[in-house]
Coordinates of C-alpha atoms (C1' of nucleotides) in Angstrom, one line a residue:
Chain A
X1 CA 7.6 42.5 13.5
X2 CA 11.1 41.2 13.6
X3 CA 10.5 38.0 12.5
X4 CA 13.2 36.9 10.1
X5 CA 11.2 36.7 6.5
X6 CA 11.6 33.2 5.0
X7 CA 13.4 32.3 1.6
X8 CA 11.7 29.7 -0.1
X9 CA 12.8 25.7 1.0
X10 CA 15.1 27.5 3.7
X11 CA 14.8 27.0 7.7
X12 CA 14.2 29.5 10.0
X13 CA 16.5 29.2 12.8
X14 CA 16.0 29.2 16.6
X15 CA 13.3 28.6 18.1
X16 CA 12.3 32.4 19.4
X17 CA 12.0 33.3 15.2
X18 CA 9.1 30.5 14.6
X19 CA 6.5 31.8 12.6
X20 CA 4.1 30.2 14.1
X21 CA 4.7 28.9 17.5
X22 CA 3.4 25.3 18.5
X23 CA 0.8 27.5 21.2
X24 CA -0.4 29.0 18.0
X25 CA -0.2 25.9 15.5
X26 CA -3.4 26.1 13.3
X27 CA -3.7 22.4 13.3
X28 CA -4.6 23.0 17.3
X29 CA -7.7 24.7 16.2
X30 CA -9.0 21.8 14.4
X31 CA -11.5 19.3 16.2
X32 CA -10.2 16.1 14.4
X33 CA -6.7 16.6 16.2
X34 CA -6.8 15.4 19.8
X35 CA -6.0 18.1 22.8
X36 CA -2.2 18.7 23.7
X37 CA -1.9 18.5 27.5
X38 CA 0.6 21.5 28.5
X39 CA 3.6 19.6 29.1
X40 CA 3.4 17.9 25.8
X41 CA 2.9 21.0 24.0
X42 CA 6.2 22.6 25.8
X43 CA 7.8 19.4 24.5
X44 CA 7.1 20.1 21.1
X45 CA 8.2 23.6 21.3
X46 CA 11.4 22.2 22.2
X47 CA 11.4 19.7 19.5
X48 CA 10.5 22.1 16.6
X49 CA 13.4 23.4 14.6
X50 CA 11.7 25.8 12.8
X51 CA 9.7 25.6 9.5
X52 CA 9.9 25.4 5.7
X53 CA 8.0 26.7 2.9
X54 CA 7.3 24.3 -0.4
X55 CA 6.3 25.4 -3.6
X56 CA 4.3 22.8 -6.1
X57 CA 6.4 20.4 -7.4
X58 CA 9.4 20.7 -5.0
X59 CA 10.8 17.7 -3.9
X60 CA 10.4 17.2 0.1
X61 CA 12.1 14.0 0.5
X62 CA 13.8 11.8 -1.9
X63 CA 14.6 8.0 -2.2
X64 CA 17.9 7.0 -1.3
X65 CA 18.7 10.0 0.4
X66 CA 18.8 10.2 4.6
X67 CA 17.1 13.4 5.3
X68 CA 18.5 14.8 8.7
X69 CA 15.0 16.0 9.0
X70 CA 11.3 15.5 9.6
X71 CA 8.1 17.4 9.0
X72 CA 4.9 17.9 10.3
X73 CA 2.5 19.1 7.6
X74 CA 1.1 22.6 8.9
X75 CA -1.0 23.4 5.2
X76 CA -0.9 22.2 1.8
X77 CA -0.8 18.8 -0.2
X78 CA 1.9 15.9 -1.2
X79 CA 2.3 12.6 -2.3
X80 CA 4.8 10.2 -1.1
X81 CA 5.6 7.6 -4.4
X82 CA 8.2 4.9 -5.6
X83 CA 8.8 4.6 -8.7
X84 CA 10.8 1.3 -11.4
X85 CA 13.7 1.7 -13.0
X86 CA 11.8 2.6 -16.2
X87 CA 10.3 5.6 -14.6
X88 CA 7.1 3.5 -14.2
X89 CA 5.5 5.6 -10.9
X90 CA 3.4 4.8 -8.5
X91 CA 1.8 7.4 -6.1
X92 CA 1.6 5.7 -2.5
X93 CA -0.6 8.1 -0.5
X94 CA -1.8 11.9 -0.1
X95 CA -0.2 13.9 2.6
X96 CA -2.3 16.6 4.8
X97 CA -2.3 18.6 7.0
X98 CA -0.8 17.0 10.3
X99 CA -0.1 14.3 8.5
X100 CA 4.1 13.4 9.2
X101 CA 6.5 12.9 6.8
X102 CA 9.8 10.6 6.9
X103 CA 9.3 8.4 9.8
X104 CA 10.1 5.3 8.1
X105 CA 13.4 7.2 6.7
X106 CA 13.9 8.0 11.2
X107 CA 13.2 4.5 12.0
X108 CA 14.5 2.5 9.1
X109 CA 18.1 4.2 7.6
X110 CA 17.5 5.6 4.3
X111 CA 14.1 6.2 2.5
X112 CA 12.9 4.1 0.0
X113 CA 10.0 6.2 -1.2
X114 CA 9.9 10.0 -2.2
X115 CA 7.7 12.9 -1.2
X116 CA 6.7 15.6 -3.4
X117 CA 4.6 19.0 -2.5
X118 CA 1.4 19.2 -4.8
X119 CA 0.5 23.0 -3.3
X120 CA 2.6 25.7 -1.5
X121 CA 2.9 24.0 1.8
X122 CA 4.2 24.9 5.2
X123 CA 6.0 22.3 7.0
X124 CA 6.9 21.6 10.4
X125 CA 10.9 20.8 10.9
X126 CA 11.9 18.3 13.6
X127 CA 15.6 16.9 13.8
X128 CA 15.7 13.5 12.9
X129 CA 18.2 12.6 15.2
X130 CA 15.6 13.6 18.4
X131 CA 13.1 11.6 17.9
X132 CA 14.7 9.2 20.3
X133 CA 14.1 11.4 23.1
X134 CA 10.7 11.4 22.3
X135 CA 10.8 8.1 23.5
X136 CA 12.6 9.0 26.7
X137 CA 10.9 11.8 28.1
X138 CA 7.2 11.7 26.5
X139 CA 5.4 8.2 26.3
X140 CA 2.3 10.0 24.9
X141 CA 4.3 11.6 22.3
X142 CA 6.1 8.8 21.5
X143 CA 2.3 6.4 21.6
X144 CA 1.5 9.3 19.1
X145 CA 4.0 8.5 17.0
X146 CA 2.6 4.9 16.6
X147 CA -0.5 5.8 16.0
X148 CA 0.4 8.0 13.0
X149 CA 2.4 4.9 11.8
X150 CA -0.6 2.8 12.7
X151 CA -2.6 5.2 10.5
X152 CA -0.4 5.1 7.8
X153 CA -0.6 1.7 7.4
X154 CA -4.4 1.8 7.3
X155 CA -4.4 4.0 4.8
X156 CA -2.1 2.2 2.8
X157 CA -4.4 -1.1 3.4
X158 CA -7.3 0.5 1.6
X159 CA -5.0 1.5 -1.2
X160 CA -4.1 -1.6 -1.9
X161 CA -6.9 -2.9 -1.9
X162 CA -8.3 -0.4 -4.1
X163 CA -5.3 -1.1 -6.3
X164 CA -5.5 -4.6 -6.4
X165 CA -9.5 -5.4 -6.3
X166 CA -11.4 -2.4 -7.4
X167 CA -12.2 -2.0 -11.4
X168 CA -11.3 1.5 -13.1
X169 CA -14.8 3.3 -12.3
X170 CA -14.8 2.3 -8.2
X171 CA -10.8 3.2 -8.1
X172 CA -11.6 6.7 -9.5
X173 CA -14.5 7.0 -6.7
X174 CA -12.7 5.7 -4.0
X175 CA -10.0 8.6 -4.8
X176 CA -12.1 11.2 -4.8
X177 CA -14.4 10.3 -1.8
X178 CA -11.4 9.7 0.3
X179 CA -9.4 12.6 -0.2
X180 CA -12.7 14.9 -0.1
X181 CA -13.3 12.9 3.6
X182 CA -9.7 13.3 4.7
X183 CA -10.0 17.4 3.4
X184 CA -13.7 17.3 4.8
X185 CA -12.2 16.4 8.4
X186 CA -9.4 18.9 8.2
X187 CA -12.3 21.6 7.3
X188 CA -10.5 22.1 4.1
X189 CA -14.0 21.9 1.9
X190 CA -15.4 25.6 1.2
X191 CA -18.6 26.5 -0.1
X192 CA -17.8 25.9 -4.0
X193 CA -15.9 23.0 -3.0
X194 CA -12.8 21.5 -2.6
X195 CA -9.6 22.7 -4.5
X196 CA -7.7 19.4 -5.1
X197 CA -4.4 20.4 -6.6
X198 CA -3.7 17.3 -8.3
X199 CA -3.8 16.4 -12.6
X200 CA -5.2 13.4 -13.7
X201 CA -1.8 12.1 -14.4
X202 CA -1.7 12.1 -10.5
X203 CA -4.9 10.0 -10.2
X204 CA -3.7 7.5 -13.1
X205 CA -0.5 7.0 -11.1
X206 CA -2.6 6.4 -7.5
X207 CA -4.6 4.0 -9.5
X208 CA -2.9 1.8 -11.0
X209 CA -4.4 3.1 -14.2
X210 CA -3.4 4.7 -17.5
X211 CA -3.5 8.6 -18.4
X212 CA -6.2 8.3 -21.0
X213 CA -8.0 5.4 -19.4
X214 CA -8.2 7.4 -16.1
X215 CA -9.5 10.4 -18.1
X216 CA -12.4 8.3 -19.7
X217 CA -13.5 6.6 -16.2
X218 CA -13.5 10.0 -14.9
X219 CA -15.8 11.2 -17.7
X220 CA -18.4 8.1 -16.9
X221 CA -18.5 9.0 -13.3
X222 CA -18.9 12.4 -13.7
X223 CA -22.1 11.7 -15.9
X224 CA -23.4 9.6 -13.0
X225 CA -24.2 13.1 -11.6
X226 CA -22.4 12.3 -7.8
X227 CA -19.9 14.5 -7.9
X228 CA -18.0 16.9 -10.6
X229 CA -14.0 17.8 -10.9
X230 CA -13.3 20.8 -13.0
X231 CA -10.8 23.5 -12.5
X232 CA -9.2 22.1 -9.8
X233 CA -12.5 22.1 -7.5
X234 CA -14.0 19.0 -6.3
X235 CA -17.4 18.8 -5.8
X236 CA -19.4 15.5 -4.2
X237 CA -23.4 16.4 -5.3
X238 CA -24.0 13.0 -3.8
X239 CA -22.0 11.7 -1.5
X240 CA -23.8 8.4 -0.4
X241 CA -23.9 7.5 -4.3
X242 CA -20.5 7.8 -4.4
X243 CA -19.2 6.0 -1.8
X244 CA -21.4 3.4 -2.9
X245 CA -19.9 3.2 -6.6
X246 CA -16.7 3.2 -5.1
X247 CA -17.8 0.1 -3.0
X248 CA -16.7 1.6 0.3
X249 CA -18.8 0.9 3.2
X250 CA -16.0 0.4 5.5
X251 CA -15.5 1.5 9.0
X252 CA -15.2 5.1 9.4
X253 CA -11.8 6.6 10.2
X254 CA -11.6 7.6 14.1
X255 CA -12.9 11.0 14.6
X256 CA -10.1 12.6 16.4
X257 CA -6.5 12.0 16.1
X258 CA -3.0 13.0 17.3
X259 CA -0.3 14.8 15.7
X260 CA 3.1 15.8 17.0
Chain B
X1 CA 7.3 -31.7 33.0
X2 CA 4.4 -30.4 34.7
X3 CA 4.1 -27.5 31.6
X4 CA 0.2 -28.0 30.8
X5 CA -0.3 -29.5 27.6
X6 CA -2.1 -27.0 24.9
X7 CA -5.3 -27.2 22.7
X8 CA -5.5 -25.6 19.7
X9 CA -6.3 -21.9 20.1
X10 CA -6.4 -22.3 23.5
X11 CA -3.7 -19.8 25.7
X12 CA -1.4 -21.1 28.4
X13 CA -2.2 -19.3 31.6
X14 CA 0.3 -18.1 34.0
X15 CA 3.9 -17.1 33.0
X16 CA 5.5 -19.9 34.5
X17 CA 3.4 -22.2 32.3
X18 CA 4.7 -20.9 29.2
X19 CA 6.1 -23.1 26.9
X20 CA 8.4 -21.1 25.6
X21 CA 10.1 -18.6 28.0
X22 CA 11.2 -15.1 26.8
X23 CA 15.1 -16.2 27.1
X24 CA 14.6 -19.5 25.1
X25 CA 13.1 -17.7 22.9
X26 CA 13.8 -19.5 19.3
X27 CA 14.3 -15.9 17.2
X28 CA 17.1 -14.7 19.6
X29 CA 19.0 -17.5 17.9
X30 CA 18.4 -15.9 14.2
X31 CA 20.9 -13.3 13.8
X32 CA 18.6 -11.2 11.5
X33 CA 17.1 -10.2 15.3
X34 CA 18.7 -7.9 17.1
X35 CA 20.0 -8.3 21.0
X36 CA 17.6 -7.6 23.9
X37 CA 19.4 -6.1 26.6
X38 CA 18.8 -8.2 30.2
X39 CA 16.0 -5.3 31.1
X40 CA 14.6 -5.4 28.0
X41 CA 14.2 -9.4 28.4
X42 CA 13.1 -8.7 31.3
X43 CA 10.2 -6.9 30.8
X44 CA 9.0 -8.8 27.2
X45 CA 8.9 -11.5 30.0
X46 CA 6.6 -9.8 32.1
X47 CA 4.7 -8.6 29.0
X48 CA 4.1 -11.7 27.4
X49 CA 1.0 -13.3 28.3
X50 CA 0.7 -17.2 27.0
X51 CA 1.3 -18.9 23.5
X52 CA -1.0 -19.5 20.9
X53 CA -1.1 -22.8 18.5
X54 CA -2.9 -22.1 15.1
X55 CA -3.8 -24.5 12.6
X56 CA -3.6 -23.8 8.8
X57 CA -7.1 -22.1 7.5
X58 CA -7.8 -21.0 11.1
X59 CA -8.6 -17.2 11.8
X60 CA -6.1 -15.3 14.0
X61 CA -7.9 -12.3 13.9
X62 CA -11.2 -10.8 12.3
X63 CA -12.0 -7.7 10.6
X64 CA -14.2 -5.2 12.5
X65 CA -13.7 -7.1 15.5
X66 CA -11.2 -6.0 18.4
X67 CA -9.2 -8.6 19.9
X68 CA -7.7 -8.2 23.4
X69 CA -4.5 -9.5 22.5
X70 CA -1.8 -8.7 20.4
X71 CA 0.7 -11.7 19.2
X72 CA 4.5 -11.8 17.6
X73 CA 4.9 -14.5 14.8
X74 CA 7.1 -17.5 16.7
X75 CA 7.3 -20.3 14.1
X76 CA 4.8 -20.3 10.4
X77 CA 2.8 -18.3 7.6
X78 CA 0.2 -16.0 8.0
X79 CA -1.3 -13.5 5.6
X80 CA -3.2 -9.9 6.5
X81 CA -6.1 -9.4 4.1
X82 CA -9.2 -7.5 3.4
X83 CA -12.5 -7.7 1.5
X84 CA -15.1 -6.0 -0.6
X85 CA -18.3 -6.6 0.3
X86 CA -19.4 -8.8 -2.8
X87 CA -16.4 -11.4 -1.7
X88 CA -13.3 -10.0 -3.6
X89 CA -10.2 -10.2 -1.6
X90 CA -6.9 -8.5 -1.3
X91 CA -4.0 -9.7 0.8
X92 CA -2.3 -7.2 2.1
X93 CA 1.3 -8.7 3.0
X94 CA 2.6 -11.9 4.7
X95 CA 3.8 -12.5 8.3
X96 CA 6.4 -14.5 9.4
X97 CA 8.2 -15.2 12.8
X98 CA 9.1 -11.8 14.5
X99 CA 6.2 -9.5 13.1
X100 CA 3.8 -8.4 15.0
X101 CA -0.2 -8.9 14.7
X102 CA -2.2 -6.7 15.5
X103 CA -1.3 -3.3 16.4
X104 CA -3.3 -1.3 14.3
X105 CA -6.0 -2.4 16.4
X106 CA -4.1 -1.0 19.5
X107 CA -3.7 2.2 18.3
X108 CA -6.5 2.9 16.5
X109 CA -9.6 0.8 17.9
X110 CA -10.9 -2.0 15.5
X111 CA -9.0 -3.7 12.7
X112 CA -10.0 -3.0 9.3
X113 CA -8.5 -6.2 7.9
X114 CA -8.2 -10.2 9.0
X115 CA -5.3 -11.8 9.8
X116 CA -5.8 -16.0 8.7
X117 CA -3.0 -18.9 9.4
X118 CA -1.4 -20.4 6.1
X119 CA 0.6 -23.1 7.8
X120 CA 0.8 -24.3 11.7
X121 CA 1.9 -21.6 13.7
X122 CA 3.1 -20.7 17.4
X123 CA 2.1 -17.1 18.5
X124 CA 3.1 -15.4 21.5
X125 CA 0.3 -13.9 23.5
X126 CA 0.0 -10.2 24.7
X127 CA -2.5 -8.2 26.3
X128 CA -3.6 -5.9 24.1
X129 CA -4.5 -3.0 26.8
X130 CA -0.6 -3.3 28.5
X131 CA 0.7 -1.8 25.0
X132 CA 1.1 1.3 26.8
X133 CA 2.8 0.1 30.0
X134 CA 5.6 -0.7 26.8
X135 CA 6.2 3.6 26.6
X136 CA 6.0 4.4 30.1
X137 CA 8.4 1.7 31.4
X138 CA 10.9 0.8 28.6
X139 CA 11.2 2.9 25.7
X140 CA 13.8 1.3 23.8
X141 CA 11.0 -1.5 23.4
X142 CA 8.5 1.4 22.3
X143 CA 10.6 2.8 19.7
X144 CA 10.8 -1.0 18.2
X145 CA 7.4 -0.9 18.2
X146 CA 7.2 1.9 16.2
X147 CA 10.6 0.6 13.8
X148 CA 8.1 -2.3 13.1
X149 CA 5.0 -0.1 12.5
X150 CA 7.2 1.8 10.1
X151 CA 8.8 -1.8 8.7
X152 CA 5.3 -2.9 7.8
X153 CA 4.7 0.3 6.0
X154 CA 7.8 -0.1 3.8
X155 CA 6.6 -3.9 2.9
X156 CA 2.7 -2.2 2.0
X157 CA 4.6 0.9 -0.1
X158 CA 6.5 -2.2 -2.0
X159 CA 3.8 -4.1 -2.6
X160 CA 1.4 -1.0 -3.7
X161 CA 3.7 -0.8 -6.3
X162 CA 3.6 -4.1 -7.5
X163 CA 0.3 -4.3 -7.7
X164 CA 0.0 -0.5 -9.2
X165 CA 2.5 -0.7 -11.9
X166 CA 4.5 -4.1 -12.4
X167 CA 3.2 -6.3 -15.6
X168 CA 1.6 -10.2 -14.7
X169 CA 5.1 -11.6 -14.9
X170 CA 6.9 -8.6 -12.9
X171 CA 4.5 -9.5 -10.1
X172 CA 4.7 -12.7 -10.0
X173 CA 8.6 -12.3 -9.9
X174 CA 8.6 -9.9 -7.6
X175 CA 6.5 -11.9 -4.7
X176 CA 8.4 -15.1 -4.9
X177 CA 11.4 -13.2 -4.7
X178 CA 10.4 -11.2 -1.9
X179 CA 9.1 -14.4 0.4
X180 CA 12.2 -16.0 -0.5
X181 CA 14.1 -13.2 0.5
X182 CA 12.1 -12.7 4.0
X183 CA 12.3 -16.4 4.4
X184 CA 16.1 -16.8 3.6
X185 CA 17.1 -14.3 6.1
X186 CA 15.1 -16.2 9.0
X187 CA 16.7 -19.4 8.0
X188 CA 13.7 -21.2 6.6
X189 CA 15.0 -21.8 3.5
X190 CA 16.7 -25.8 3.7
X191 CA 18.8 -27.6 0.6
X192 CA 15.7 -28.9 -0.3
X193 CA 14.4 -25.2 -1.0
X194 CA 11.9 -23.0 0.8
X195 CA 8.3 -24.9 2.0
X196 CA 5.6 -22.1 1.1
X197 CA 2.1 -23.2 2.4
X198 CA 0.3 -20.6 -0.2
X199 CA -2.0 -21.9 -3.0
X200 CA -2.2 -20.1 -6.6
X201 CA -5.4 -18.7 -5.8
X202 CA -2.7 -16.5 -2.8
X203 CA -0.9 -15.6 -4.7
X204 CA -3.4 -14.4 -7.4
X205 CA -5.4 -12.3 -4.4
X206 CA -1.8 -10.5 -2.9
X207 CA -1.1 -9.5 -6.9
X208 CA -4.7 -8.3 -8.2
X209 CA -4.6 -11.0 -10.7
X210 CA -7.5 -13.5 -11.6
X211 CA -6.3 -17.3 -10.5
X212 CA -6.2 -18.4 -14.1
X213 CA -3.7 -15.5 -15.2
X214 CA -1.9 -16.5 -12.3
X215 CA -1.4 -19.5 -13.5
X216 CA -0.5 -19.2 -16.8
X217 CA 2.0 -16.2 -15.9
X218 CA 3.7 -19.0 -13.0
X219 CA 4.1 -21.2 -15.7
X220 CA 5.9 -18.6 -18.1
X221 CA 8.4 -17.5 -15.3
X222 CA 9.0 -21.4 -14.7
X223 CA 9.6 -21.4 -18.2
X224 CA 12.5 -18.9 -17.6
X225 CA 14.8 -21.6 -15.6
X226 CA 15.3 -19.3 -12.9
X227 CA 13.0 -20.4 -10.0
X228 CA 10.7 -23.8 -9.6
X229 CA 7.3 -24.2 -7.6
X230 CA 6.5 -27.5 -7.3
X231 CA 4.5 -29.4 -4.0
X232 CA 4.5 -26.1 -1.8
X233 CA 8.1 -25.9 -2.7
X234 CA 9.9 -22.9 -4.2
X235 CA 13.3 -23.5 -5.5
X236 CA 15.3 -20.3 -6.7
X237 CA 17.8 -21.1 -9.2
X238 CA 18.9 -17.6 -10.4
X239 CA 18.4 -15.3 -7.9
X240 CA 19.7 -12.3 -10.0
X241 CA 17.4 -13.6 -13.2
X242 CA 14.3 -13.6 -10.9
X243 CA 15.5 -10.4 -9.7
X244 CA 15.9 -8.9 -12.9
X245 CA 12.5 -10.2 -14.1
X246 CA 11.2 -8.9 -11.1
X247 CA 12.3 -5.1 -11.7
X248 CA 13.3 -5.2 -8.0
X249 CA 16.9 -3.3 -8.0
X250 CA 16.1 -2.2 -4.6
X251 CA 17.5 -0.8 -1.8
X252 CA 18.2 -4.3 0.8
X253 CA 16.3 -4.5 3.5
X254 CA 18.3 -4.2 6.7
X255 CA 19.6 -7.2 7.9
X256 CA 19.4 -7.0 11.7
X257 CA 16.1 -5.9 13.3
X258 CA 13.7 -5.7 16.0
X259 CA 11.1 -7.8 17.5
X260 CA 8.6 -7.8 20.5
Chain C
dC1 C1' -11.8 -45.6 -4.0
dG2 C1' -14.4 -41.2 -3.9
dC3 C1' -14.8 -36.5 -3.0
dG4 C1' -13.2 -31.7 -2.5
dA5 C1' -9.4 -28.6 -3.3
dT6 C1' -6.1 -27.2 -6.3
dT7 C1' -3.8 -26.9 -10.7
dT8 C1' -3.9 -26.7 -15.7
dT9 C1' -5.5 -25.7 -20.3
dG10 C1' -8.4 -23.7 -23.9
dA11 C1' -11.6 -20.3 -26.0
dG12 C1' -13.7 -16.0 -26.3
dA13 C1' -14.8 -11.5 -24.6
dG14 C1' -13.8 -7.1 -22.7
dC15 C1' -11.4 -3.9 -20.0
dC16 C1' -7.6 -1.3 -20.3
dG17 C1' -3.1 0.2 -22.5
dT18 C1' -0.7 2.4 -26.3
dC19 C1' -0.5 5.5 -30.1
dA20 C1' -1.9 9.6 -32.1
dA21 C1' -3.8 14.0 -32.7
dG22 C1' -6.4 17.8 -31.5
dA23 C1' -8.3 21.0 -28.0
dT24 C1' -7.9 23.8 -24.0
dA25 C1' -5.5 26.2 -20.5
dC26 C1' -1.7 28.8 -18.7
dG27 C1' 2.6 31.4 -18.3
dT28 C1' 6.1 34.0 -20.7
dG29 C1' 8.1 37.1 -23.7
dG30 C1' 7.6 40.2 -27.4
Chain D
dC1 C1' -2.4 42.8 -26.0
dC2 C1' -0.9 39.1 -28.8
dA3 C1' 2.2 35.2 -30.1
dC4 C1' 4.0 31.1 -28.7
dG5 C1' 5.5 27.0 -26.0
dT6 C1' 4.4 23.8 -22.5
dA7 C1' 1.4 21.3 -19.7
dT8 C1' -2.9 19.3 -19.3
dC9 C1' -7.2 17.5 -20.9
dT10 C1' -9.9 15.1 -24.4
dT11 C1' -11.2 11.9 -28.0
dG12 C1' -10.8 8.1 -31.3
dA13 C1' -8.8 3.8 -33.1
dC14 C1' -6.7 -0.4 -32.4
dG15 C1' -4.3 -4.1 -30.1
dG16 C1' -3.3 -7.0 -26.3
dC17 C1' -3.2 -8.3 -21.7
dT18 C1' -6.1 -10.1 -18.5
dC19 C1' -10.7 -11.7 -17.2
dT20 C1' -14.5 -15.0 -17.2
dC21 C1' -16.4 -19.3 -18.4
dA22 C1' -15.7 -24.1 -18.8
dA23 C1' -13.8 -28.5 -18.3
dA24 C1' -10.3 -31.7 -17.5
dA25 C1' -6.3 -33.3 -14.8
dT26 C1' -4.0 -33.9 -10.6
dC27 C1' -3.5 -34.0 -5.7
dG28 C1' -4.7 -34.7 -0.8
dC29 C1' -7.2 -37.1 2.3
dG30 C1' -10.5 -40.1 4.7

DNA sequence: CGCGATTTTGAGAGCCGTCAAGATACGTGG
DNA sequence: CCACGTATCTTGACGGCTCTCAAAATCGCG
């Protein structure tokens, strides 16, 4: 093999030295992602630059800044999140695999949120600057790229109102059922579970909440038997129960969805 | 004039009925818009279906429902908003004239929130399933479609952070601020001061605060001197003050932008 | 003038935040 | 293999911000 071995937060170059090849993207395998017709998939091999590895805790994107590109997630977790003046943070949303990061940066000038990797990730590159011919050559693509802002914004909806409307003990359920559905989907859950690299600090900034008060809500849920957290592995026992506590008997996501 | 005269809720057929056509439209004259090319006129034209008059109260559209049309804001207030099932309710975010209704639905099937009138309004009609004739045809339009998607988002990540981490008084701050900022670059704002058709109980559901806090909070920010609500009228007096109070040392919003 | 919607105010309770300290886990260097 | 420092998790005490309940005042409208 003479593929070029990759230094850590550093591109690979050219297209002929991808690791993996959009023919060969893992996400592809996945029945929650929508089919690529040949033509679009030959588009996006022409539109990938290449890929970048993420280690925990590296920043991906950051406020202010106008990053030249974007990503696709391929695997791993992170958060996009604002923060006040006072260091005051709020986490906005989880990003997963084929989940895409920076549009609004493409779209809008600079950023105005961050992004931060959670676990080692591999991420998809795409220039910035051609996303425009998205738009001129591949209306399906370009549709796509709605949809995932479309989807966004959903997401975002139920966080808010989560945030705003939800007491302490149905915030922390709604948390963990929705992240273990969106990992669920992505066939991320194994037998013992689902390794959720986050800290509680994590789950106190998502929820509006306070360290210590989110660690106590977590110990009442836990003793409601539904589902258990330790180690890093999160487990849903009962998953009907849970939903319920977390007062979410809303629509269902869409079953299968695009990703560029 | 032959134009048919309009009942409430009721659309004008035909394109030459419409009461407002494309090039008269009223937000080209707002410089915060940005310039339609003569093409790009031409095809909103052919795009657009009918108008829309909505009284105050009324429902534009419905959760779990899925409309057929999509609409841009021409003149008034409206607010996005969900609900948990035992009646507690979160507004998401405010419209005024240029957004856009509806798209979520477009892209992704059926809405997952409600969209209700706070003042009179004028919509602009358009048929929800010629979205896509938008990407194959003029993809200058599509990408605006997509710069709003992503605007929306930025508005939600703001807010999420209100609600998530600002203190009673921050919030309050920070919403008046950022309808009079909205308002103020669409010219709504007179000598007399900015008409806002929202009642406390609003503005208590968009910040995840109880109407009595509300309340009592308004009344310690009008206690500050720098902004007055009195009679559906919001006067800001120290815009930096309110600012300040508000924690909101953001990045502007940019000034010129898009609109379907 | 009367009724409903909205705004205002007060009182008391409780959820949640802050402060503090200890326990546990984990990586690093000796 | 152990010592140690840092990050994370846990628990308790206490205060206060915000909620709920309740009622009065004001406004809008027919």
């Amino acid at each position: 093999m003479d593929i070029a071995v990759e230094r850590r937060g550093r591109r690979v170059a050219g297209a002929a030295g991808l690791l993996v090849p959009c023919t060969d993207c893992p996400l592809r395998l996945l029945d929650c992602f929508r089919e690529f017709t040949a033509e679009e998939l030959d588009f996006v091999q022409g539109f990938k630059q290449g890929e970048r590895l993420v280690k925990p805790g590296e920043p991906i994107l950051l406020e202010q800044t106008s990053s030249p590109h974007l990503y696709t997630v391929l695997e791993g977790w992170a958060f996009r999140y604002k923060t006040l003046s006072d260091g005051r943070r709020q986490i906005l949303n989880y990003l997963l695999p084929g989940d895409f990061i920076g549009l609004q940066g493409s779209a809008l000038g600079n950023l105005d949120h961050s992004v931060e990797a959670l676990s080692d990730m591999m991420l998809c590159i795409f220039n910035r600057r051609d996303l425009w011919s998205v738009y001129t050559t591949t209306p399906s693509l370009a549709f796509d790229v709605t949809w995932l802002a479309a989807h966004e914004e959903r997401l975002l909806d139920a966080n808010l109102l989560t945030v705003g409307r939800r007491t302490a003990i149905e915030r922390v359920a709604y948390v963990l059922w929705h992240l273990y559905d969106r990992a669920e989907r992505r066939g991320m859950v194994t037998a013992r579970g689902l390794v959720l690299p986050l800290t509680q600090q994590h789950l106190a900034d998502t929820l509006g909440l306070s360290l210590v008060h989110t660690n106590k809500t977590l110990r009442k849920l836990r003793a409601t038997g539904c589902v258990s957290w330790h180690d890093h592995v999160l487990e849903v026992m009962d998953g009907r129960k849970l939903r319920h506590l977390a007062k979410a008997d809303e629509a269902t996501i869409p079953s299968t969805r695009p990703f560029i």
